[in-house]
XYZ file of C-alpha atoms in Angstrom:
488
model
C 0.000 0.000 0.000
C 1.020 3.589 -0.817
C 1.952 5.584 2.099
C 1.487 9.760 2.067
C 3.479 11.799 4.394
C 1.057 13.128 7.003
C 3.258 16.434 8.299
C 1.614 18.798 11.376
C -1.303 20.812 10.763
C 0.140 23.876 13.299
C 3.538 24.353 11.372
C 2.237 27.631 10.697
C 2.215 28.727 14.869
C 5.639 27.120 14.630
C 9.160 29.628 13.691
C 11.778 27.770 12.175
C 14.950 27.514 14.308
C 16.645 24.641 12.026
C 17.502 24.905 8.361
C 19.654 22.143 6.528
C 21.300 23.069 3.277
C 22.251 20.296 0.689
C 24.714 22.173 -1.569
C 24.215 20.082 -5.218
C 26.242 20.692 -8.787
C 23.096 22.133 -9.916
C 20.941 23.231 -7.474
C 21.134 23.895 -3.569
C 18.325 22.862 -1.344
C 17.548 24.319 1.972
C 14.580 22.586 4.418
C 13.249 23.973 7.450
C 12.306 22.615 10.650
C 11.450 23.662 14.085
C 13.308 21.401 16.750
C 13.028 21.383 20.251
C 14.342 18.265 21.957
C 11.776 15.166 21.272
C 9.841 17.047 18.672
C 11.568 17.211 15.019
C 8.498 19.272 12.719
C 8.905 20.020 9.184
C 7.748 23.403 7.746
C 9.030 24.244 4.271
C 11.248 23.879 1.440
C 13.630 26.277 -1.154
C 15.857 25.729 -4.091
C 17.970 27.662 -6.353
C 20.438 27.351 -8.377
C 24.292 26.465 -7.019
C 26.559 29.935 -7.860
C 29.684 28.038 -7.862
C 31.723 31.284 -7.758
C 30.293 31.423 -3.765
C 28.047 28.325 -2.961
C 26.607 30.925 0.207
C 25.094 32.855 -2.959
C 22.854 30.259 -3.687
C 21.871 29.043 -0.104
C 20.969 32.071 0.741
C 19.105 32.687 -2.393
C 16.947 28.559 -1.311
C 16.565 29.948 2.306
C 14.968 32.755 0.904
C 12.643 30.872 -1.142
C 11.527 29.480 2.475
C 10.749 32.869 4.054
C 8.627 34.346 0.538
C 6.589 30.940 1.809
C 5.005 32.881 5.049
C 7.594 30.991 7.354
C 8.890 32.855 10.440
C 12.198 32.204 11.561
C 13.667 32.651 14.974
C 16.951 35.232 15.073
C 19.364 32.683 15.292
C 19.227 29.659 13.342
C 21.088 26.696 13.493
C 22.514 25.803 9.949
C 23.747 22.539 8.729
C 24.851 20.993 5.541
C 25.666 18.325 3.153
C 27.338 18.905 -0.399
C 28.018 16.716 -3.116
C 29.451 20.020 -5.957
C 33.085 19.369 -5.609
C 32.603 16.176 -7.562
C 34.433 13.294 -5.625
C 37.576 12.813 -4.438
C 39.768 10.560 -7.078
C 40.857 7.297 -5.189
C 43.359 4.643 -6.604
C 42.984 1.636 -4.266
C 46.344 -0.559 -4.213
C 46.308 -4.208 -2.867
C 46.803 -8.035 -2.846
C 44.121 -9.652 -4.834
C 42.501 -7.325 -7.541
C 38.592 -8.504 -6.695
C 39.085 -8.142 -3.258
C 40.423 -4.877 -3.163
C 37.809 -3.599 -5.751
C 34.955 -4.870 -3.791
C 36.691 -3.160 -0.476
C 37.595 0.022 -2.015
C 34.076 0.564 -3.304
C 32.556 -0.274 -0.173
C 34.802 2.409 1.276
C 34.331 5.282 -1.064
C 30.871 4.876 -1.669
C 29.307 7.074 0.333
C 32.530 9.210 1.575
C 32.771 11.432 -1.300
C 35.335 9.528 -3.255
C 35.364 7.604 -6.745
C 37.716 4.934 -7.357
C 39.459 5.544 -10.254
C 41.633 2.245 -10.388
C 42.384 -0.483 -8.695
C 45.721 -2.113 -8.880
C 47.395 -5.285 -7.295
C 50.722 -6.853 -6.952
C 49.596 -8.963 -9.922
C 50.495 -5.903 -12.334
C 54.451 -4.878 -12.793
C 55.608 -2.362 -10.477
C 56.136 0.137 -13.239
C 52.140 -0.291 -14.327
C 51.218 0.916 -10.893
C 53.655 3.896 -10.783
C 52.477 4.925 -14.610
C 48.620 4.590 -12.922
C 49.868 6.913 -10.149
C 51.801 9.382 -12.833
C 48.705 9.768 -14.931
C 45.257 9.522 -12.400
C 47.452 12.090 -9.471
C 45.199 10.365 -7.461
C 43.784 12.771 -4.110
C 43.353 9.802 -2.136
C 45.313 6.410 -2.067
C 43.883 3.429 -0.090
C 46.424 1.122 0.611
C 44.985 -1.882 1.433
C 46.459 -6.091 1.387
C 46.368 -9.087 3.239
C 44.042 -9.920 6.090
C 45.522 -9.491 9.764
C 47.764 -11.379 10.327
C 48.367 -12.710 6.328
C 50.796 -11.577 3.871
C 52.513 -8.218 4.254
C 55.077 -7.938 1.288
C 51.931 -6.653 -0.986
C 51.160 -2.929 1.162
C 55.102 -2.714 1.518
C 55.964 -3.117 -1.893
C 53.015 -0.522 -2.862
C 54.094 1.802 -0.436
C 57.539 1.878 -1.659
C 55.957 2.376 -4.690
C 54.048 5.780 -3.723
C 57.010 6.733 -2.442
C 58.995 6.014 -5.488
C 56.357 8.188 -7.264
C 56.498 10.922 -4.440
C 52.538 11.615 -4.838
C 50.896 14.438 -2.995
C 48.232 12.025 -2.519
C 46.872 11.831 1.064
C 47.519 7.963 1.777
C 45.105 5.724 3.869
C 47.222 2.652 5.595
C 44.081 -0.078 5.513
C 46.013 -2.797 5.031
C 47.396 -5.902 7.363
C 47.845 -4.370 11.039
C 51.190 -6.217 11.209
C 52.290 -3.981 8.234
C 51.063 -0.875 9.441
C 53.318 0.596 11.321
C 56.604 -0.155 8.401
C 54.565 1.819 5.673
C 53.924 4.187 7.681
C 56.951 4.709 8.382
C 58.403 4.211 4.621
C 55.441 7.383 4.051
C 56.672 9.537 6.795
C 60.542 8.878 5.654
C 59.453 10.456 1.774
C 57.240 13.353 3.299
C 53.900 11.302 2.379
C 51.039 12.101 4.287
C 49.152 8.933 5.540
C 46.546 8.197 7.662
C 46.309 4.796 9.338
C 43.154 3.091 9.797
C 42.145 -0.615 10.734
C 42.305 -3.126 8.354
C 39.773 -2.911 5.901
C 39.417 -7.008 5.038
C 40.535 -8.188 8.519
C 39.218 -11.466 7.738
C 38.460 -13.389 4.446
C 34.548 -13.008 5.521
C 34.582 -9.262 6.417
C 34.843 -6.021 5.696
C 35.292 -3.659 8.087
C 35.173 0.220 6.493
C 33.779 2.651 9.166
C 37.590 4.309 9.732
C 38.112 4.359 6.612
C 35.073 6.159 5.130
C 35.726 8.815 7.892
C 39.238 9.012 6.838
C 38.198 10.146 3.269
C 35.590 11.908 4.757
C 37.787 14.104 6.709
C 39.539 14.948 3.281
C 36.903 15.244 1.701
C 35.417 18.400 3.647
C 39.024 19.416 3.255
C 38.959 19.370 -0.220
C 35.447 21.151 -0.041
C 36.264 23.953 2.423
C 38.844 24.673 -0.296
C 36.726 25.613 -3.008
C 33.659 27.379 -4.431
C 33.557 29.779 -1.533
C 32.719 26.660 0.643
C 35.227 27.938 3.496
C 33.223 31.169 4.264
C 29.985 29.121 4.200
C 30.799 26.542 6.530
C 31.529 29.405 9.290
C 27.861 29.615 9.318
C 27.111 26.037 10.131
C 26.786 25.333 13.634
C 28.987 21.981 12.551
C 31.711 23.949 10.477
C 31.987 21.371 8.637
C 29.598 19.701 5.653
C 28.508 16.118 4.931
C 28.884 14.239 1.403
C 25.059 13.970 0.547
C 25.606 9.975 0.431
C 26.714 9.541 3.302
C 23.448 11.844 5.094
C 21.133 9.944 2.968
C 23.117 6.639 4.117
C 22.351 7.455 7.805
C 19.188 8.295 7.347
C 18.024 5.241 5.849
C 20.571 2.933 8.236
C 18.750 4.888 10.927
C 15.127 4.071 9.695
C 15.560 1.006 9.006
C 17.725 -0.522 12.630
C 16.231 2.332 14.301
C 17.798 3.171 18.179
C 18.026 1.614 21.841
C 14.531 1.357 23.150
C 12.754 2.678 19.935
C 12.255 0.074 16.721
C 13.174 0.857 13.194
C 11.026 -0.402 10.130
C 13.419 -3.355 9.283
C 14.656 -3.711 6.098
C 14.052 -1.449 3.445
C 15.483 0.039 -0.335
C 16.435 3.292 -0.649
C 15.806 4.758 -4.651
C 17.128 7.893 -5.099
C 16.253 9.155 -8.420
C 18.741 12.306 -10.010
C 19.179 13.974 -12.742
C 22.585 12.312 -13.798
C 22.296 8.742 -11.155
C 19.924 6.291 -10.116
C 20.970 5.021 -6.947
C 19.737 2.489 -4.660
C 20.627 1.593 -1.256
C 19.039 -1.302 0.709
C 19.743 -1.827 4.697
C 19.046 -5.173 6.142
C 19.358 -5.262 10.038
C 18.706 -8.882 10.224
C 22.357 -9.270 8.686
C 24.521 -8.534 11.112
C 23.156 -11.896 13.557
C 24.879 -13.814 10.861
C 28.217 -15.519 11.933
C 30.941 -14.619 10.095
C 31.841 -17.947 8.239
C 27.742 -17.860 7.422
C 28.554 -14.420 5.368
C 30.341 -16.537 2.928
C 33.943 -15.092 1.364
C 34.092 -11.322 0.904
C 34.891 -11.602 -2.860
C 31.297 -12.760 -3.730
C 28.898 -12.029 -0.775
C 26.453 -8.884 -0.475
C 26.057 -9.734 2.970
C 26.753 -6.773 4.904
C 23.904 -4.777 6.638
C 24.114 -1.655 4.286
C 24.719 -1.987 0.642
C 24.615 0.868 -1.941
C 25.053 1.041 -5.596
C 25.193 3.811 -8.113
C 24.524 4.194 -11.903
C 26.151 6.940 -13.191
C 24.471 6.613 -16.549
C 20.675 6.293 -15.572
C 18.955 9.602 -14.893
C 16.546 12.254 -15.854
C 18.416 14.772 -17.530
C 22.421 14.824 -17.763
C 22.291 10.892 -17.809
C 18.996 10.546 -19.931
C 20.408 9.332 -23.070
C 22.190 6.565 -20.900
C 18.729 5.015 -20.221
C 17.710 5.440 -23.810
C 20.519 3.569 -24.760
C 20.949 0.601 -21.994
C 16.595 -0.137 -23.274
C 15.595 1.640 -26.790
C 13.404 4.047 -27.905
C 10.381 0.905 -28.330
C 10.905 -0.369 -24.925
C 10.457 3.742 -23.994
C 8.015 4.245 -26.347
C 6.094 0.986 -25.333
C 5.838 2.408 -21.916
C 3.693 5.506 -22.653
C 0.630 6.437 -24.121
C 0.219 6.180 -27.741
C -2.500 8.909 -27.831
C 0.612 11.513 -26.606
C 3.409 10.246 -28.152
C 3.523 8.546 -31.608
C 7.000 8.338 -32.627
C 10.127 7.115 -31.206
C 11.867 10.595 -32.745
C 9.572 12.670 -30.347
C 11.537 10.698 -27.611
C 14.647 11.326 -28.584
C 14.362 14.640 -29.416
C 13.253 15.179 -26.282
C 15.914 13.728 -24.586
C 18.659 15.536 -26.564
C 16.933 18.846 -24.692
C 16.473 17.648 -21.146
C 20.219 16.823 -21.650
C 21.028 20.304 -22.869
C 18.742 22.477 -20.612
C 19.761 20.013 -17.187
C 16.687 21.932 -15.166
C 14.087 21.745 -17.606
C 10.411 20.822 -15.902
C 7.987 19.099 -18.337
C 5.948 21.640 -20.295
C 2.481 19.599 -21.286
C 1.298 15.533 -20.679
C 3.569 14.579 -23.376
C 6.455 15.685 -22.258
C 5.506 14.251 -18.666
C 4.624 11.012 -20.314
C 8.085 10.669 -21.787
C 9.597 11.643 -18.691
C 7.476 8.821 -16.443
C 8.647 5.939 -19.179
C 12.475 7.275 -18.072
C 11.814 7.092 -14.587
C 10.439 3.607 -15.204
C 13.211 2.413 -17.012
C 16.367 4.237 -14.998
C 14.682 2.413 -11.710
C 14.382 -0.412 -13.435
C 17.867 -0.962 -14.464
C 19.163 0.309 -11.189
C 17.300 -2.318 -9.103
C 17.844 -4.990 -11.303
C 21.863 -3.873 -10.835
C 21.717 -3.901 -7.373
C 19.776 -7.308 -6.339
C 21.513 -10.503 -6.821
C 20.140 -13.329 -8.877
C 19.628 -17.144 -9.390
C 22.110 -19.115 -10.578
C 21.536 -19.904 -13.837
C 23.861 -23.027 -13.832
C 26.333 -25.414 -11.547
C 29.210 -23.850 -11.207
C 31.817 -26.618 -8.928
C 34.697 -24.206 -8.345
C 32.248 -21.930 -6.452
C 30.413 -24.368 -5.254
C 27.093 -23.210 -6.562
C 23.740 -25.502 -7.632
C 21.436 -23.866 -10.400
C 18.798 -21.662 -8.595
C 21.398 -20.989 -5.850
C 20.343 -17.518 -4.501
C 23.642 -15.797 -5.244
C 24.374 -11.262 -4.054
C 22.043 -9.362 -2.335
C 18.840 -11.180 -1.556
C 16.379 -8.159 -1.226
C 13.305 -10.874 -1.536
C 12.124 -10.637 1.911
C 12.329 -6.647 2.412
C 9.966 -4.998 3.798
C 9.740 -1.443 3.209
C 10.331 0.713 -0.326
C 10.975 4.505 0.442
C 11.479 6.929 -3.374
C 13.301 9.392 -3.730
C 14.127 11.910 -6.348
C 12.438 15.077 -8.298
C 10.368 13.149 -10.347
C 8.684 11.812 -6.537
C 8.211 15.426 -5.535
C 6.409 16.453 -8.582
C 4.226 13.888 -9.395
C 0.954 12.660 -8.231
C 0.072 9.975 -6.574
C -0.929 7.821 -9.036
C 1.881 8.886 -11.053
C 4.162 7.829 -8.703
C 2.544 4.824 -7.877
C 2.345 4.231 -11.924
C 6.368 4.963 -11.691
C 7.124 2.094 -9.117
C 4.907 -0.350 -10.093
C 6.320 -0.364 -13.306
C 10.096 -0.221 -12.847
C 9.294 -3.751 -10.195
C 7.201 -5.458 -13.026
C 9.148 -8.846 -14.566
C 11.704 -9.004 -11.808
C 13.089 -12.267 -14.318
C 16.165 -13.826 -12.311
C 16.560 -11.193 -9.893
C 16.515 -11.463 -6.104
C 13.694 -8.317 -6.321
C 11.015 -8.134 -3.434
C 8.355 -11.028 -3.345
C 6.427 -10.647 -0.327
C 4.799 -6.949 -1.401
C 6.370 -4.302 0.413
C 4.934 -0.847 1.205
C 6.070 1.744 -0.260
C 6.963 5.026 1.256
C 7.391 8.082 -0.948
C 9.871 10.960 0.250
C 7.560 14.069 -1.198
C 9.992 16.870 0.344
C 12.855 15.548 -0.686
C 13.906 15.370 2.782
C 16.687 12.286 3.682
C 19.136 14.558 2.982
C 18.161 16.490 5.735
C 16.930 13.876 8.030
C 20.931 12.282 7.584
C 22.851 15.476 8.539
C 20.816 16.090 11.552
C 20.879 12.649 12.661
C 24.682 13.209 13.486
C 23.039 15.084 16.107
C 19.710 14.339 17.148
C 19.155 10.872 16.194
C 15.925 11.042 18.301
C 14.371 13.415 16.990
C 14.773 12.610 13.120
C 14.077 8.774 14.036
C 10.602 9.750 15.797
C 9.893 12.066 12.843
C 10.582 9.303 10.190
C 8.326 6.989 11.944
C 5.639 9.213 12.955
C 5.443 12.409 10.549
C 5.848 9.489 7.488
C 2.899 7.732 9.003
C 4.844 4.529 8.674
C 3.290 3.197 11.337
């Protein structure tokens, strides 16, 4: 069943004292609240457009958009923020066994604020890695390689390596705790800045990346407060500091869905968060972490973990539109909408070719709408498919593996569906509804849901929000998710 947010009918007695800004490549978003401690209540939201010259331009210019709304505020606000302009953070992720350190790096970076731009093992020549670390000039390196207590020789010969190529690179020491403490000091003998953290694969069956992700996070705001006027807006925030936007909407939805000491979340759920240039779905399953280790299976092919997140970078509604025209075809698209509006596959790629020119553009008449619903349909589509697991289609005796095995993330048994994403704030119900129905239909041989999950749709555009203050008053944003969502 479809669930409407059901927000407080005396917001307008209420002054905002709380306004989070989300500071995007395109737009910045600014929501108000009024919190008191125990009571979280939403009042309003503003946009405009980022002015990358001086990002407090444009939040300024969204908080305005609040106050031509009727909303009081009190003199002085607390401010908070997330951001997600300054692009990512380039990563090259150096280990033992290529797979292994591909799956850990992206598990690391993925909601930090970093992309992984290569990973490289001891398998390639020495003089491969140092050309990768010539040409990428990574920011970040993650040294990573060998479990505790396993094989060191792998993060020593890489960090002779970095040295070798005397990178300005900040380095993060992830790697076997025995070998710690010698590439650290290798870093500090060449000037390298390095961060040690625990050991990312500690154990064949887990990975552990909490240090880590605040280690690039750290650099991250670093890298932030450095540009687009980001320094002088951050002495504003009561934090001083801002959050990569995938990382707030990460806590959020961990939050929701594990919930707190002495107050329940709403157990599993998926998280789709549809953009303008990325589809991305998260799912968090509490129930994972009672598993034992060895029942996890080996980190090189198991989804196991309690949070999982996955992004397309070439499914969305504008920048990335021609992406999902591509990865399905202008019949499967054209298939998907009503003949009566649109005739012609040409009338869907025309249209296309504009959103992705004009990145803000808002449908102008049903057609136009139509077209973009069948792209929402399809971008989801993909992007769940992408991140559930499947059935084995065959035995496979090396991995041990029976046709019909259930084999990644099993999202079968979740229980709750919360949407995200422009296209969920301006739609109607029964659009949206329309929207979600559609991208679930034929799940085929994926490990989709099965047992009919509600569906929860995030009209504000508000886990953004909901994340950053959660850092703070967990509470608060917990009892307003459950309550002021009607989820329960």
């Amino acid at each position: 069943m479809l669930k409407k947010q059901n927000f407080d009918n005396n917001v307008q007695m209420m002054k905002a004292n709380t306004i989070v800004f989300d500071i995007g490549s395109t737009y910045t978003k600014a929501v108000a609240y009024h919190l008191i401690p125990g009571r979280l209540t939403y009042l309003g939201v503003g946009q405009a457009a980022t002015t990358l010259e001086d990002v407090a331009i444009g939040a300024q210019q969204a908080e305005e958009k609040i106050r031509h709304q009727g909303i009081a505020f009190v003199q002085m606000v607390n401010r908070y923020s997330s951001c997600s302009a300054a692009g990512g953070l380039r990563m090259v992720a150096m280990g033992y066994m290529p797979q292994v350190t591909a799956k850990a790096a992206k598990e690391v970076a993925m909601t930090a604020g970093a992309r992984v731009m290569e990973v490289i093992s001891v398998d390639e020549p020495p003089e491969y890695r140092e050309e990768v670390l010539h040409e990428i000039k990574p920011d970040i390196i993650l040294l990573a390689g060998g479990t505790d207590n396993g094989d060191e020789t792998s993060a020593l010969e890489n960090a002779k390596i970095i040295c070798k190529v005397k990178t300005k690179a900040m380095v993060i020491i992830a790697c076997n705790r025995n070998a710690q403490k010698k590439a650290a000091r290798l870093l500090d003998e060449a000037g390298i800045s390095n961060i040690r953290v625990p050991n990312i694969i500690p154990t064949i069956h887990e990975l552990n990346t909490k240090e880590a992700r605040e280690a690039i996070h750290g650099q991250f705001i670093n890298q932030i407060v450095n540009a687009r006027g980001v320094k002088k807006f951050c002495e504003t925030l009561n934090s001083k500091e801002v959050i990569p936007t995938p990382g707030a909407i990460l806590f959020a939805s961990e939050l929701l869905a594990k919930g707190l000491y002495g107050t329940e979340g709403i157990g599993s759920l998926m998280l789709i968060d549809i953009g303008g240039a990325t589809t991305d779905v998260h799912s968090a399953i509490p129930e994972l972490e009672e598993l034992k280790l060895e029942e996890r299976g080996l980190v090189i092919n198991n989804e196991k973990q309690f949070s999982y997140r996955t992004v397309e970078g070439n499914l969305g509604m504008r920048v990335s539109a021609n992406g999902v025209l591509q990865a399905v075809g202008v019949q499967t698209l054209l298939s998907l909408m009503d003949q009566s509006l649109v005739e012609a596959g040409e009338e869907i790629i025309d249209y296309i070719e504009k959103v992705e020119d004009m990145t803000t553009y808002i449908p102008q008449n049903e057609k136009e709408k139509n077209i973009d619903h069948a792209i929402a349909i399809c971008a989801i589509h993909l992007a769940i498919h992408r991140h559930a697991g499947i059935y084995a289609k065959g035995d496979d005796a090396i991995m041990g593996v029976m046709a019909g095995t259930a084999m990644g993330r099993d999202l079968r048994h979740i229980k709750n569906i919360v949407c995200a994403g422009g296209i969920m704030v301006n739609a109607t119900d029964e659009e949206k509804a329309k929207i979600i129905e559609g991208a679930f239909e034929n799940p085929g041989n994926s490990l989709l849901p099965i047992d009919h999950p509600r569906v929860v749709f995030d009209e504000h555009y508000l886990m953004f929000s909901l994340g950053v203050l959660s850092k703070w008053f967990p509470d608060e944003v917990l009892d307003f998710m459950l309550k002021d969502w009607n989820i329960y």
